[in-house]
mmCIF file of C-alpha atoms and ligand atoms in Angstrom:
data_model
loop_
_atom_site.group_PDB
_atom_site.id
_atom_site.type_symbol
_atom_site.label_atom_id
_atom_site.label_comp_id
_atom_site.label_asym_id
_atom_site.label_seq_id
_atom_site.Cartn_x
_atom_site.Cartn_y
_atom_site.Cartn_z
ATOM 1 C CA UNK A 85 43.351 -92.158 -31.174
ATOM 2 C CA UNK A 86 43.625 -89.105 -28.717
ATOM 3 C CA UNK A 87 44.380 -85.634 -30.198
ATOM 4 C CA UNK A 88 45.263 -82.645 -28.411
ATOM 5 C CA UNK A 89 43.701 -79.604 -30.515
ATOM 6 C CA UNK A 90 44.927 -76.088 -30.150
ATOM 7 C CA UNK A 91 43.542 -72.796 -31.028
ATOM 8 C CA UNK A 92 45.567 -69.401 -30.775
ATOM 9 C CA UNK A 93 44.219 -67.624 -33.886
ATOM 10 C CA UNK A 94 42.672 -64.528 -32.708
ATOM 11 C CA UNK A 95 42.040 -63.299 -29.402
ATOM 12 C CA UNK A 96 40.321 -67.197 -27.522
ATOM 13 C CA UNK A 97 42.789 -69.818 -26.502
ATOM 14 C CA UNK A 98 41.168 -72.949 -26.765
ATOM 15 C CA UNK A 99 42.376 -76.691 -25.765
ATOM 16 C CA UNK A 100 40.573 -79.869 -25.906
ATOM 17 C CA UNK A 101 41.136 -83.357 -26.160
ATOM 18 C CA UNK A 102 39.405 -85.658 -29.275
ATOM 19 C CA UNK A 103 39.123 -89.157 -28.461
ATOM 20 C CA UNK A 104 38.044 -91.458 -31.812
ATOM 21 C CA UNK A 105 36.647 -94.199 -29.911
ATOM 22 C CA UNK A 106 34.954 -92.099 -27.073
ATOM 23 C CA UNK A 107 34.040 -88.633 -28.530
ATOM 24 C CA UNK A 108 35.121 -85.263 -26.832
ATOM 25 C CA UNK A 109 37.028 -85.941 -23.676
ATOM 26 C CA UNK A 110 37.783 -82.188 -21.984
ATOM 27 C CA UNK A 111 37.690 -78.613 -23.266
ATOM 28 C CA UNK A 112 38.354 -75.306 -22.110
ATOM 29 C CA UNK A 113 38.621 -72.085 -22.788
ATOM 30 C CA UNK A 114 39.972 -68.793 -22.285
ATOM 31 C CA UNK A 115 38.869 -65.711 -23.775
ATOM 32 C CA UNK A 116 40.906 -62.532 -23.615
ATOM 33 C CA UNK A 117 37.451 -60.091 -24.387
ATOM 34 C CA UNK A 118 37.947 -58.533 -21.321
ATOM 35 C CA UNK A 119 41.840 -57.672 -22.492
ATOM 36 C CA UNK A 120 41.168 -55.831 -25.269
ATOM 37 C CA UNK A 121 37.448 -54.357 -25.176
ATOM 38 C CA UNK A 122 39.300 -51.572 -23.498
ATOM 39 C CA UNK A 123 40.775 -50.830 -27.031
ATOM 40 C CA UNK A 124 37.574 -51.133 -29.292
ATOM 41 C CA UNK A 125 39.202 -54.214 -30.975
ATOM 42 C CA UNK A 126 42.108 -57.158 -30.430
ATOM 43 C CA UNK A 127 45.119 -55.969 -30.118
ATOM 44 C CA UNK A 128 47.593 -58.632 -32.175
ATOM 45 C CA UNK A 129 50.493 -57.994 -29.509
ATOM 46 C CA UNK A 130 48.731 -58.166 -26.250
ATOM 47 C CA UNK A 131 46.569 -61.192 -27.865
ATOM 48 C CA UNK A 132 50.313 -62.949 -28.168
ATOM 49 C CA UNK A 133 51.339 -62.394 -24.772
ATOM 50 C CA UNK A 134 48.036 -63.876 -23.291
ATOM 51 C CA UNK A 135 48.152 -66.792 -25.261
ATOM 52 C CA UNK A 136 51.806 -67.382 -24.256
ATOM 53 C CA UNK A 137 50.800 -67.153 -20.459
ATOM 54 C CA UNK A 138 47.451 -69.256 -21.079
ATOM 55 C CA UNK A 139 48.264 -71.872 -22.802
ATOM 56 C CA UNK A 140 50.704 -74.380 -20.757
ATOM 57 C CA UNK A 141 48.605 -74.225 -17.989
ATOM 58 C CA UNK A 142 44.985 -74.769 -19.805
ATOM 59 C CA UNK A 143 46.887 -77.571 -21.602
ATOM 60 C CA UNK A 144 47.979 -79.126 -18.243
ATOM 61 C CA UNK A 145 44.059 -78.506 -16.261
ATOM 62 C CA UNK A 146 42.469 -80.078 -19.811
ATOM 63 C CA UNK A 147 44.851 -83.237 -19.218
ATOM 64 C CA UNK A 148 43.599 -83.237 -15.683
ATOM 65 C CA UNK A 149 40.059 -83.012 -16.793
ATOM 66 C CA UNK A 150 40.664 -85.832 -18.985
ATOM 67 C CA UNK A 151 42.311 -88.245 -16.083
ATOM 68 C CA UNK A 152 44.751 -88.233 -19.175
ATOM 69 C CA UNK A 153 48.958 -87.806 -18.978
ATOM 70 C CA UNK A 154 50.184 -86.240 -21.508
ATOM 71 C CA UNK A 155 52.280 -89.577 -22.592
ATOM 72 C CA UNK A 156 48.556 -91.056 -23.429
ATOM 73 C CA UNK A 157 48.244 -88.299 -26.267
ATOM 74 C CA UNK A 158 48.668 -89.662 -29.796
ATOM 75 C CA UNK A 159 48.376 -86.044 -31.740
ATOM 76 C CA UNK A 160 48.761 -82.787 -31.167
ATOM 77 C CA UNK A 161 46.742 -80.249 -34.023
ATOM 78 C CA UNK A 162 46.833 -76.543 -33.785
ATOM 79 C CA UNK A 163 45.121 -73.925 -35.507
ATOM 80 C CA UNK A 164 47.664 -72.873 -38.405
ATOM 81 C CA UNK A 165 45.617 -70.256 -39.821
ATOM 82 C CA UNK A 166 44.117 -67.672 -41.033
ATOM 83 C CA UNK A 167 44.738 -65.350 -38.208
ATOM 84 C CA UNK A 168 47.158 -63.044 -36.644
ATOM 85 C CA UNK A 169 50.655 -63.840 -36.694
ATOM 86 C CA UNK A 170 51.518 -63.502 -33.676
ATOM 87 C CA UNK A 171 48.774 -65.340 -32.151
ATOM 88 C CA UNK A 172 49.172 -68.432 -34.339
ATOM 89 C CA UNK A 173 52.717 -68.957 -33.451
ATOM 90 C CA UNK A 174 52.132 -69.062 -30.008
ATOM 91 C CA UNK A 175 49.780 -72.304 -30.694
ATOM 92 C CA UNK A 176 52.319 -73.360 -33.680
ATOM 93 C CA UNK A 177 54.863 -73.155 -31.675
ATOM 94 C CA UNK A 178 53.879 -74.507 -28.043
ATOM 95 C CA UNK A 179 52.077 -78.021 -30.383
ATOM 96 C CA UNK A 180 55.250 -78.485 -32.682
ATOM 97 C CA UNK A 181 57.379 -78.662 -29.390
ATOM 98 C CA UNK A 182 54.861 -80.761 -27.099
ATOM 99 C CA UNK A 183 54.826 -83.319 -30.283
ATOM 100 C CA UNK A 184 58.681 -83.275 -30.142
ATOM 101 C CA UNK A 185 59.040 -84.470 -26.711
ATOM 102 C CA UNK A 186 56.240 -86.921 -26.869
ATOM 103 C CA UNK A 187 57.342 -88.337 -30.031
ATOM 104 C CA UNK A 188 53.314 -87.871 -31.937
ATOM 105 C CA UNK A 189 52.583 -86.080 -34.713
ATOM 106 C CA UNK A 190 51.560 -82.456 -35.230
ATOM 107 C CA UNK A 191 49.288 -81.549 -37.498
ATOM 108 C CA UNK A 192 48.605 -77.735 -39.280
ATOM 109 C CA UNK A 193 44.953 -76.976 -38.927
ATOM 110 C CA UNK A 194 43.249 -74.452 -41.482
ATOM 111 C CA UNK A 195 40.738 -72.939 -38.818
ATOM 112 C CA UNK A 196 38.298 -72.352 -41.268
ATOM 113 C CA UNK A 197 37.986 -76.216 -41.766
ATOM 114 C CA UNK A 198 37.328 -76.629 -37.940
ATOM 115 C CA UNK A 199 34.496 -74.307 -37.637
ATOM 116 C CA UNK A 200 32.377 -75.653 -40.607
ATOM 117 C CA UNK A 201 33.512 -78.980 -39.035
ATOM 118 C CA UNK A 202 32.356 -78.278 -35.772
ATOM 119 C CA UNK A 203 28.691 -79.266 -36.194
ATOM 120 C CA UNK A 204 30.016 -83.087 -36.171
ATOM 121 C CA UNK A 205 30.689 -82.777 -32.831
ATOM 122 C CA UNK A 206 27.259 -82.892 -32.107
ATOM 123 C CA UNK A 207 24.144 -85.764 -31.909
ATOM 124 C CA UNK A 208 22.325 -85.784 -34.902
ATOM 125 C CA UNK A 209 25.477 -84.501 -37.164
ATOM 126 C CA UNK A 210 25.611 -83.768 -40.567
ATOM 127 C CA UNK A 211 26.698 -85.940 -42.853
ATOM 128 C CA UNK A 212 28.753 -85.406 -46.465
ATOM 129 C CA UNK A 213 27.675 -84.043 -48.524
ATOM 130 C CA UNK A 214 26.468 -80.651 -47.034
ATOM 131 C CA UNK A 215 26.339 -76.558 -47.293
ATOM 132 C CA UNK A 216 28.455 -75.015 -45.057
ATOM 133 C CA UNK A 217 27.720 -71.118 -44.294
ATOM 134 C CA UNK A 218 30.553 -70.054 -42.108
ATOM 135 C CA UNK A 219 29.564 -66.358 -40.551
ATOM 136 C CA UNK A 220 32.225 -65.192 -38.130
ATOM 137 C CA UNK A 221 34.190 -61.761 -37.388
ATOM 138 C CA UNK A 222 36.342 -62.026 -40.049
ATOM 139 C CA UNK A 223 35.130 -64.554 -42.786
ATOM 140 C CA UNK A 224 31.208 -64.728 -44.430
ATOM 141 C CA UNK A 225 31.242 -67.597 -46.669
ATOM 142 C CA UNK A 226 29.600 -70.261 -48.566
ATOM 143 C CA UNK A 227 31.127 -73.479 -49.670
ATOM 144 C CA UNK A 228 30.228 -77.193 -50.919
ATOM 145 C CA UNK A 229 31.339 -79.759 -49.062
ATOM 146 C CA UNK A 230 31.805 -83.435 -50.387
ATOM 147 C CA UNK A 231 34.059 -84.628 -47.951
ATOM 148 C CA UNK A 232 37.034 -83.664 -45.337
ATOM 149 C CA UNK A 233 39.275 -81.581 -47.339
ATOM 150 C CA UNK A 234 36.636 -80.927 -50.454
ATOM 151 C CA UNK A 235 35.105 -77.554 -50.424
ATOM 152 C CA UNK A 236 34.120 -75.684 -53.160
ATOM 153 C CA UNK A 237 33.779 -72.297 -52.526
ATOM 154 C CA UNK A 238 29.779 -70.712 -53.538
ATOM 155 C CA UNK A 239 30.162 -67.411 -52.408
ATOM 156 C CA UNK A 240 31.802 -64.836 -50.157
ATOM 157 C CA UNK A 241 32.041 -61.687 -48.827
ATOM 158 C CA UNK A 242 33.190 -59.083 -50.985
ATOM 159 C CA UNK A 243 33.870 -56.491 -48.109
ATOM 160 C CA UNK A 244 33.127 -56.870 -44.375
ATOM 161 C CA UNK A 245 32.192 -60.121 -42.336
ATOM 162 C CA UNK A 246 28.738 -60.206 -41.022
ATOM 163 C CA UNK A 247 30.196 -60.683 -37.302
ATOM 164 C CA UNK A 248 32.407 -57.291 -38.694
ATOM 165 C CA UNK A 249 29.107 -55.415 -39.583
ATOM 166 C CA UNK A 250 27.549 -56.385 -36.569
ATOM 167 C CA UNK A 251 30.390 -55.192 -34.109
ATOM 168 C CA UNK A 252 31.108 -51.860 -36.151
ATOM 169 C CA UNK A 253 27.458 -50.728 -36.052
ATOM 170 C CA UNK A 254 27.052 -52.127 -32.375
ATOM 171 C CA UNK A 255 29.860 -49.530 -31.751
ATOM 172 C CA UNK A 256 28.923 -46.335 -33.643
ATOM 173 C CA UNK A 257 26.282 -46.953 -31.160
ATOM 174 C CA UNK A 258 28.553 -46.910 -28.262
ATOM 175 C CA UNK A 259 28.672 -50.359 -27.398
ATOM 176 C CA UNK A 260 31.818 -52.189 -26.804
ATOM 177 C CA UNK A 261 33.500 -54.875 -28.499
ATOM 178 C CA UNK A 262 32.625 -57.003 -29.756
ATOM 179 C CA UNK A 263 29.141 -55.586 -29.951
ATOM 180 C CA UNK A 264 27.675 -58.240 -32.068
ATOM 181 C CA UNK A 265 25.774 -60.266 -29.246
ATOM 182 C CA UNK A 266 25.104 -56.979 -27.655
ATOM 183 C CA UNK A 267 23.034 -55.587 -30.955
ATOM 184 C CA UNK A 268 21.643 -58.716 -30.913
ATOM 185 C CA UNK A 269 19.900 -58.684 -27.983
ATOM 186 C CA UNK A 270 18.947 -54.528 -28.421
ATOM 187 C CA UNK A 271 17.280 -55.865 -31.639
ATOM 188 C CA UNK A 272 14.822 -57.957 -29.973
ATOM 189 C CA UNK A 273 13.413 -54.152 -28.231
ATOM 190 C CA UNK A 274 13.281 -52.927 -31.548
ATOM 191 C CA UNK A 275 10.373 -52.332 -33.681
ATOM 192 C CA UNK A 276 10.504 -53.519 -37.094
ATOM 193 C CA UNK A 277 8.557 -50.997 -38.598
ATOM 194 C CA UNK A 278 10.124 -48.006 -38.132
ATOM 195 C CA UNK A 279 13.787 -48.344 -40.406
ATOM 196 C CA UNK A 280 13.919 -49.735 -43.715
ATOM 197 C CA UNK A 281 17.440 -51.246 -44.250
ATOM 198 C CA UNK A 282 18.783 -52.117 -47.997
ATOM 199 C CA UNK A 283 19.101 -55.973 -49.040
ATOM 200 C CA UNK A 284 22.842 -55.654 -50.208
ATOM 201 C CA UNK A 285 23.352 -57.962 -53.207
ATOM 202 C CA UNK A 286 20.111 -59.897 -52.603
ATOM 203 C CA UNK A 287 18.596 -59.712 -56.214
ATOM 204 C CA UNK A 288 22.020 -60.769 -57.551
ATOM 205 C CA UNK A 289 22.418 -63.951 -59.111
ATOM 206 C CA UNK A 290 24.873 -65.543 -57.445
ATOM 207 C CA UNK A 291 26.423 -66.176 -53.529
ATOM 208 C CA UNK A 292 28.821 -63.448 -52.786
ATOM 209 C CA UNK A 293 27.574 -60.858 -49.943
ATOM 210 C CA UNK A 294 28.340 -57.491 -49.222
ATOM 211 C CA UNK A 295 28.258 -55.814 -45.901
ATOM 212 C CA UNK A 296 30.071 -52.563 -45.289
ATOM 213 C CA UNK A 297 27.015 -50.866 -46.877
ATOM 214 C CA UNK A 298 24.987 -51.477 -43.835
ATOM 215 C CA UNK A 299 27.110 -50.308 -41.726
ATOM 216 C CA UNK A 300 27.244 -46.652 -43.314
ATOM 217 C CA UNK A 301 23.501 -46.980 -43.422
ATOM 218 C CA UNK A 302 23.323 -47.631 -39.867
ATOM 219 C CA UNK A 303 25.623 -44.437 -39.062
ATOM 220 C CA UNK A 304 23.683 -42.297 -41.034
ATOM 221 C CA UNK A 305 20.498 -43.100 -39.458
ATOM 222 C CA UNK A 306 21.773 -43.222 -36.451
ATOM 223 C CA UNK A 307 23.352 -39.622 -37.074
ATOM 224 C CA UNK A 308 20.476 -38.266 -38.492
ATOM 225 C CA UNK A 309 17.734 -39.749 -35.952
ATOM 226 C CA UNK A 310 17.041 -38.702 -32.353
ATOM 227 C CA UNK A 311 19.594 -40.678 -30.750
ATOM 228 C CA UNK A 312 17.791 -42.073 -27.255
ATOM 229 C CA UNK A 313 17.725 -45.601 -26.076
ATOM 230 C CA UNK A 314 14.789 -47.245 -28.742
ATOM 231 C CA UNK A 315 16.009 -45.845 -31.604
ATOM 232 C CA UNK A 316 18.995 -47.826 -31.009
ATOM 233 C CA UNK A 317 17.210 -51.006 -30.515
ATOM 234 C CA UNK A 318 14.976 -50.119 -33.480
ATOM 235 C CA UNK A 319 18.499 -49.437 -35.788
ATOM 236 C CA UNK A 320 19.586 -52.772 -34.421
ATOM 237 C CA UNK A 321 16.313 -54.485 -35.327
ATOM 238 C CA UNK A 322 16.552 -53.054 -38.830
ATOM 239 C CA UNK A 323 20.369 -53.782 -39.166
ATOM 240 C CA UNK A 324 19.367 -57.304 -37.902
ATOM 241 C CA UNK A 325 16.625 -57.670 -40.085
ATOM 242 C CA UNK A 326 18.742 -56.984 -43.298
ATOM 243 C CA UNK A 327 21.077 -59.486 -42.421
ATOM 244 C CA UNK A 328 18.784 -62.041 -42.036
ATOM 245 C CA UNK A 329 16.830 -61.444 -44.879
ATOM 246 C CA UNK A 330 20.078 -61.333 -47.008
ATOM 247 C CA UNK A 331 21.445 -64.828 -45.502
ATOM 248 C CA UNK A 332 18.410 -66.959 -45.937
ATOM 249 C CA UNK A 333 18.524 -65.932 -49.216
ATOM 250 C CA UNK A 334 22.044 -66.807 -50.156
ATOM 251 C CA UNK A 335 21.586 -70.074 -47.581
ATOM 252 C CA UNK A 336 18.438 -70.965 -50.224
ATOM 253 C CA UNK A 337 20.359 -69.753 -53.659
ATOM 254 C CA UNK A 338 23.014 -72.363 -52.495
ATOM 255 C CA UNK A 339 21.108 -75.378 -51.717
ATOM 256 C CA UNK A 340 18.568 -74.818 -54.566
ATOM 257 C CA UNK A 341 21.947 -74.376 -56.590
ATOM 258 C CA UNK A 342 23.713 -77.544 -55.143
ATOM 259 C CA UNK A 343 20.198 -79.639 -54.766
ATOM 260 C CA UNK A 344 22.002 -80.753 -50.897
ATOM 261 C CA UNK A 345 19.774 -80.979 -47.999
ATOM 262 C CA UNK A 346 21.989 -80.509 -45.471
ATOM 263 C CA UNK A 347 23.137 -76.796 -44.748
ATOM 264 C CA UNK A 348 25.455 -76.237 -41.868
ATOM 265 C CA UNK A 349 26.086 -72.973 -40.305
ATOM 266 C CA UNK A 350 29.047 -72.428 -37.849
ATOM 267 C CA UNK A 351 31.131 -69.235 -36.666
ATOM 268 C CA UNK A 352 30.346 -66.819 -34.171
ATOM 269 C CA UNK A 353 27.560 -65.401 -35.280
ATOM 270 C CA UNK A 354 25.918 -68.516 -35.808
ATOM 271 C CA UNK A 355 24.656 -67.669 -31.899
ATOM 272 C CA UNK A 356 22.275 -65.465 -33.158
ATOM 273 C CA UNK A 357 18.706 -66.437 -32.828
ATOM 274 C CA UNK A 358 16.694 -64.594 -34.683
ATOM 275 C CA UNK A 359 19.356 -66.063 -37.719
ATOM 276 C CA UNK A 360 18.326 -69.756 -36.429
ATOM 277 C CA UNK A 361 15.060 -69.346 -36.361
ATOM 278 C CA UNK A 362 14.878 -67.774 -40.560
ATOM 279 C CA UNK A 363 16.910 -70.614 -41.375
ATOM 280 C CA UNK A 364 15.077 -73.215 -39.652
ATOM 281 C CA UNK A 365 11.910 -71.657 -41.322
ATOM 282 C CA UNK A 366 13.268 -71.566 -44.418
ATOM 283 C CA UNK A 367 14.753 -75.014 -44.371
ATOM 284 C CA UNK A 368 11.689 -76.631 -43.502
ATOM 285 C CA UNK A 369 10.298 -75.006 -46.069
ATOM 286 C CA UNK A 370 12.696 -76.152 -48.888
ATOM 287 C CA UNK A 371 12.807 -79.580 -46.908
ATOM 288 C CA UNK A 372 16.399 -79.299 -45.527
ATOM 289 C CA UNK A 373 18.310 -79.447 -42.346
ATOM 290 C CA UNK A 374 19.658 -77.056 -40.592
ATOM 291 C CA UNK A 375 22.697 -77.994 -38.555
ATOM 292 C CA UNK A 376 24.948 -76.156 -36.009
ATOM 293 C CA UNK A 377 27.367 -76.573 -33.138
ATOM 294 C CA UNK A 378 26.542 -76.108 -29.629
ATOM 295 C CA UNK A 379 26.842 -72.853 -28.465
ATOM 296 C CA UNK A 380 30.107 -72.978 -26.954
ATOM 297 C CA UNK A 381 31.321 -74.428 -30.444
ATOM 298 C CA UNK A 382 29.882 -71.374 -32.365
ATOM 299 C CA UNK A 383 32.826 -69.194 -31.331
ATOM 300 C CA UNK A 384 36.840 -70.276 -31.667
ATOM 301 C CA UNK A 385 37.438 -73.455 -29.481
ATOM 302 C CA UNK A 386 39.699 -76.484 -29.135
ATOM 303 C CA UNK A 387 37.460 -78.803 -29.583
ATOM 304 C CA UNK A 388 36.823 -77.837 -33.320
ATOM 305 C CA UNK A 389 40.764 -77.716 -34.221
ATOM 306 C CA UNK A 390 41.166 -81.299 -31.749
ATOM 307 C CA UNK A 391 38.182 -82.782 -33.876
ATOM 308 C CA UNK A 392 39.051 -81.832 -37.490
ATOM 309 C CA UNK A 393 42.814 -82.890 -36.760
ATOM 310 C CA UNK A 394 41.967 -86.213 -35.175
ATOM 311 C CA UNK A 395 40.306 -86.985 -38.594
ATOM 312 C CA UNK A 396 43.412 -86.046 -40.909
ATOM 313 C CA UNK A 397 45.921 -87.208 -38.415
ATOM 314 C CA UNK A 398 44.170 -90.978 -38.803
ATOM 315 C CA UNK A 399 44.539 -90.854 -42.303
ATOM 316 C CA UNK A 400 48.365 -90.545 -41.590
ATOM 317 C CA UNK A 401 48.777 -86.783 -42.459
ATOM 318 C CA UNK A 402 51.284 -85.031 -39.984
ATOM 319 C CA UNK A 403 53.332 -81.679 -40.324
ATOM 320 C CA UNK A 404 56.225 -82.816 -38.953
ATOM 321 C CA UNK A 405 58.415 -80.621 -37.065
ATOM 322 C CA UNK A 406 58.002 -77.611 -38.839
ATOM 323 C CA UNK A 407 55.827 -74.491 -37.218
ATOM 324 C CA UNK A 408 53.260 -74.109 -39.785
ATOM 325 C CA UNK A 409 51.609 -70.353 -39.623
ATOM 326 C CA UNK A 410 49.464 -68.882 -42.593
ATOM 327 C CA UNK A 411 47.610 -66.168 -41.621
ATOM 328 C CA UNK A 412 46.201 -65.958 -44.998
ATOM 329 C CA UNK A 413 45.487 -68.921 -46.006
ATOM 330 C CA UNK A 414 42.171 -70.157 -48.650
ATOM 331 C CA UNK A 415 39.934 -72.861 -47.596
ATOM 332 C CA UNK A 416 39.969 -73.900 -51.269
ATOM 333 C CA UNK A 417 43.507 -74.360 -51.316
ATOM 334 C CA UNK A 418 43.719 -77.094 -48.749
ATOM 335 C CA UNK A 419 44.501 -80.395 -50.007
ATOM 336 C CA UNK A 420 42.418 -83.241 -49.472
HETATM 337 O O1 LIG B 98 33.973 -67.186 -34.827
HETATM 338 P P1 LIG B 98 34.278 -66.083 -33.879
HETATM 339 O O2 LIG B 98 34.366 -66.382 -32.397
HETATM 340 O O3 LIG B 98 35.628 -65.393 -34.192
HETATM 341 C C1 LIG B 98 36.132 -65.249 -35.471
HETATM 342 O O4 LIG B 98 36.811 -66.181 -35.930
HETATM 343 O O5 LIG B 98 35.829 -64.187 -36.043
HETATM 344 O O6 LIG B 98 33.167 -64.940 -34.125
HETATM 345 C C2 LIG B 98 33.113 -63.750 -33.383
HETATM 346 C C3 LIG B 98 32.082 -62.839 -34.009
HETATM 347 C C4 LIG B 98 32.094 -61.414 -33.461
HETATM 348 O O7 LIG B 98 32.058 -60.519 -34.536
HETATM 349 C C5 LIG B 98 30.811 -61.348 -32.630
HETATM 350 O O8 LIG B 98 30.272 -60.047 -32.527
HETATM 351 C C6 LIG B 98 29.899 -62.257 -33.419
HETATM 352 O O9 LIG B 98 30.756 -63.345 -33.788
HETATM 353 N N1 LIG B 98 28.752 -62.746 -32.641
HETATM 354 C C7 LIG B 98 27.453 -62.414 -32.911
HETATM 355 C C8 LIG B 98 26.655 -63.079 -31.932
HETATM 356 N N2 LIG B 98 27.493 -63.785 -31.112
HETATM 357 C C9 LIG B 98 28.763 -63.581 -31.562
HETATM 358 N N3 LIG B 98 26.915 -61.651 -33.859
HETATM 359 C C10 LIG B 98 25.586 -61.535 -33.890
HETATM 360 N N4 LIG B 98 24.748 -62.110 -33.002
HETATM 361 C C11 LIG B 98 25.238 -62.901 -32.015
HETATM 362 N N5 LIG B 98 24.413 -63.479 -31.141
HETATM 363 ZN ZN1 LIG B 99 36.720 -68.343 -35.785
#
């Protein structure tokens, strides 16, 4: 079976084919960063309009890529939230109409499910059941997973994502969004010693995380330091340090908790190295695996929503002709 996945949610349109037999037969993307970093932040309308103009012809050079027509499709899945409006009606939309005239099935995708998903794209790939830690701009979460359609949700952020805290303290520093990658890389000039960053909710008992408190933290030091080129990279090493610290512990907590051995991470700030290399240290050391998707896959994609929608779409699940959009929509609340 051949699915066509689509993914409008935020500010990335992504399209790429999932073959069940062969694997992963094209995918592209385009991003619309250089749109809005203009504006400190996506801009829902201007995201809509780009998608609109983006997404006929990726769909038709993805095809192409493939040596596919579109008639050879059996599926079409789309990103049906959460997200902006806008944005996921432009994907709703465009897939509930291509399935029309081809006669397949659509199918809703909860893009949430695709990300932690992702990771199976990949050679060795996790298997059920796992730990799924899905950091991103706008979710931080932890969540059991028996099967395709079973989480349980551990723990979550109570306040701001971790890709959130990471662009809003990249920016007090003047960076650009999305600053997260860009902190990232300052951090690795930084020197460790010289800011001591709090451990929000750490020596709780439990999974949630909290981040906005860092971010105040940073702006304070930064406000009351002497504002030249290292102290920035030695804010971002301490801001990066705290966040680490903070989600190997939670990462251990849940698969002490669970007793799995798996633990998948996916999002976009899954990227970030000095986070892969804690967890891989601390999975060894507990005896787990550590499993993520390739780069490309850490941030939205196709391929994630064409993947996770091949999977329900062979078990006979379809939307029908209905354009699905729920840009609040729980993981937990997704049927099996
Ligand atoms: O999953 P994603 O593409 O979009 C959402 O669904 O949110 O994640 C984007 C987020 C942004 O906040 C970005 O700053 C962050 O991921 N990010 C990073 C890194 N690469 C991307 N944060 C920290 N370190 C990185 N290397
Ligand atoms: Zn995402």
């Amino acid at each position: 079976m051949r699915v066509l996945g689509i993914e409008t949610s935020c500010d990335d349109t992504g399209v790429a084919i999932f073959d069940s037999d062969h694997g992963l037969l094209a995918h592209g993307l385009h991003s619309q960063t250089e749109l809005h970093q203009q504006y400190g932040g996506v801009v829902p309308e201007l995201a809509s309009r780009d998608h609109i103009r983006k997404i006929a012809p990726l769909v038709e050079h993805i095809l192409q890529q493939a040596g596919l027509e579109a008639e050879q499709l059996d599926g079409v899945a789309y990103t049906a939230g959460p997200g902006l409006i806008g944005a996921l009606l432009v994907g709703a939309t465009f897939a509930a109409s291509y399935g029309f005239a081809l006669n397949i099935p659509t199918l809703a995708i909860h893009h949430l499910e695709a990300h932690l998903l992702a990771p199976m794209l990949e050679n060795p790939a996790p298997s059920f059941p796992f730990v799924a830690c899905l950091v991103s701009g706008g979710h931080t979460s932890l969540l059991r997973v028996d099967g395709l359609g079973q989480y349980e949700l551990l723990g979550e952020t109570l306040d701001d994502a971790i890709g959130e805290a990471f662009d809003k303290t990249a920016r007090l520093m003047g960076f650009s969004y999305p600053g997260g990658p860009k902190l990232a890389q300052l951090a690795e000039r930084g020197d460790s010693s010289r800011f001591h960053f709090p451990r929000p909710m750490l020596d709780r008992p439990n999974m949630d995380f909290s981040f906005s408190g860092l971010k105040t933290f940073a702006l304070n030091t930064w406000q009351s330091s002497d504002q030249n080129e290292q102290t920035k990279a030695d804010i971002a090493r301490a801001f990066q340090d705290a966040v680490v610290d903070v989600l190997v512990g939670k990462c251990q907590r849940a698969l002490e908790t669970t007793g799995l051995t798996q633990l998948v991470v996916a999002g976009g700030v899954s990227a970030n190295t000095a986070i892969r290399a804690a967890l891989a240290k601390k999975a060894a050391e507990l005896g787990a695996r550590v499993f993520y998707p390739r780069h490309e896959f850490c941030v939205d994609n196709g391929a994630m929503v064409a993947f996770a929608g091949c999977q329900r779409i062979l078990r006979g699940e379809k939307s029908g002709l209905s354009v699905l959009v729920r840009p609040r929509w729980s993981l937990t609340e997704l049927a099996n």
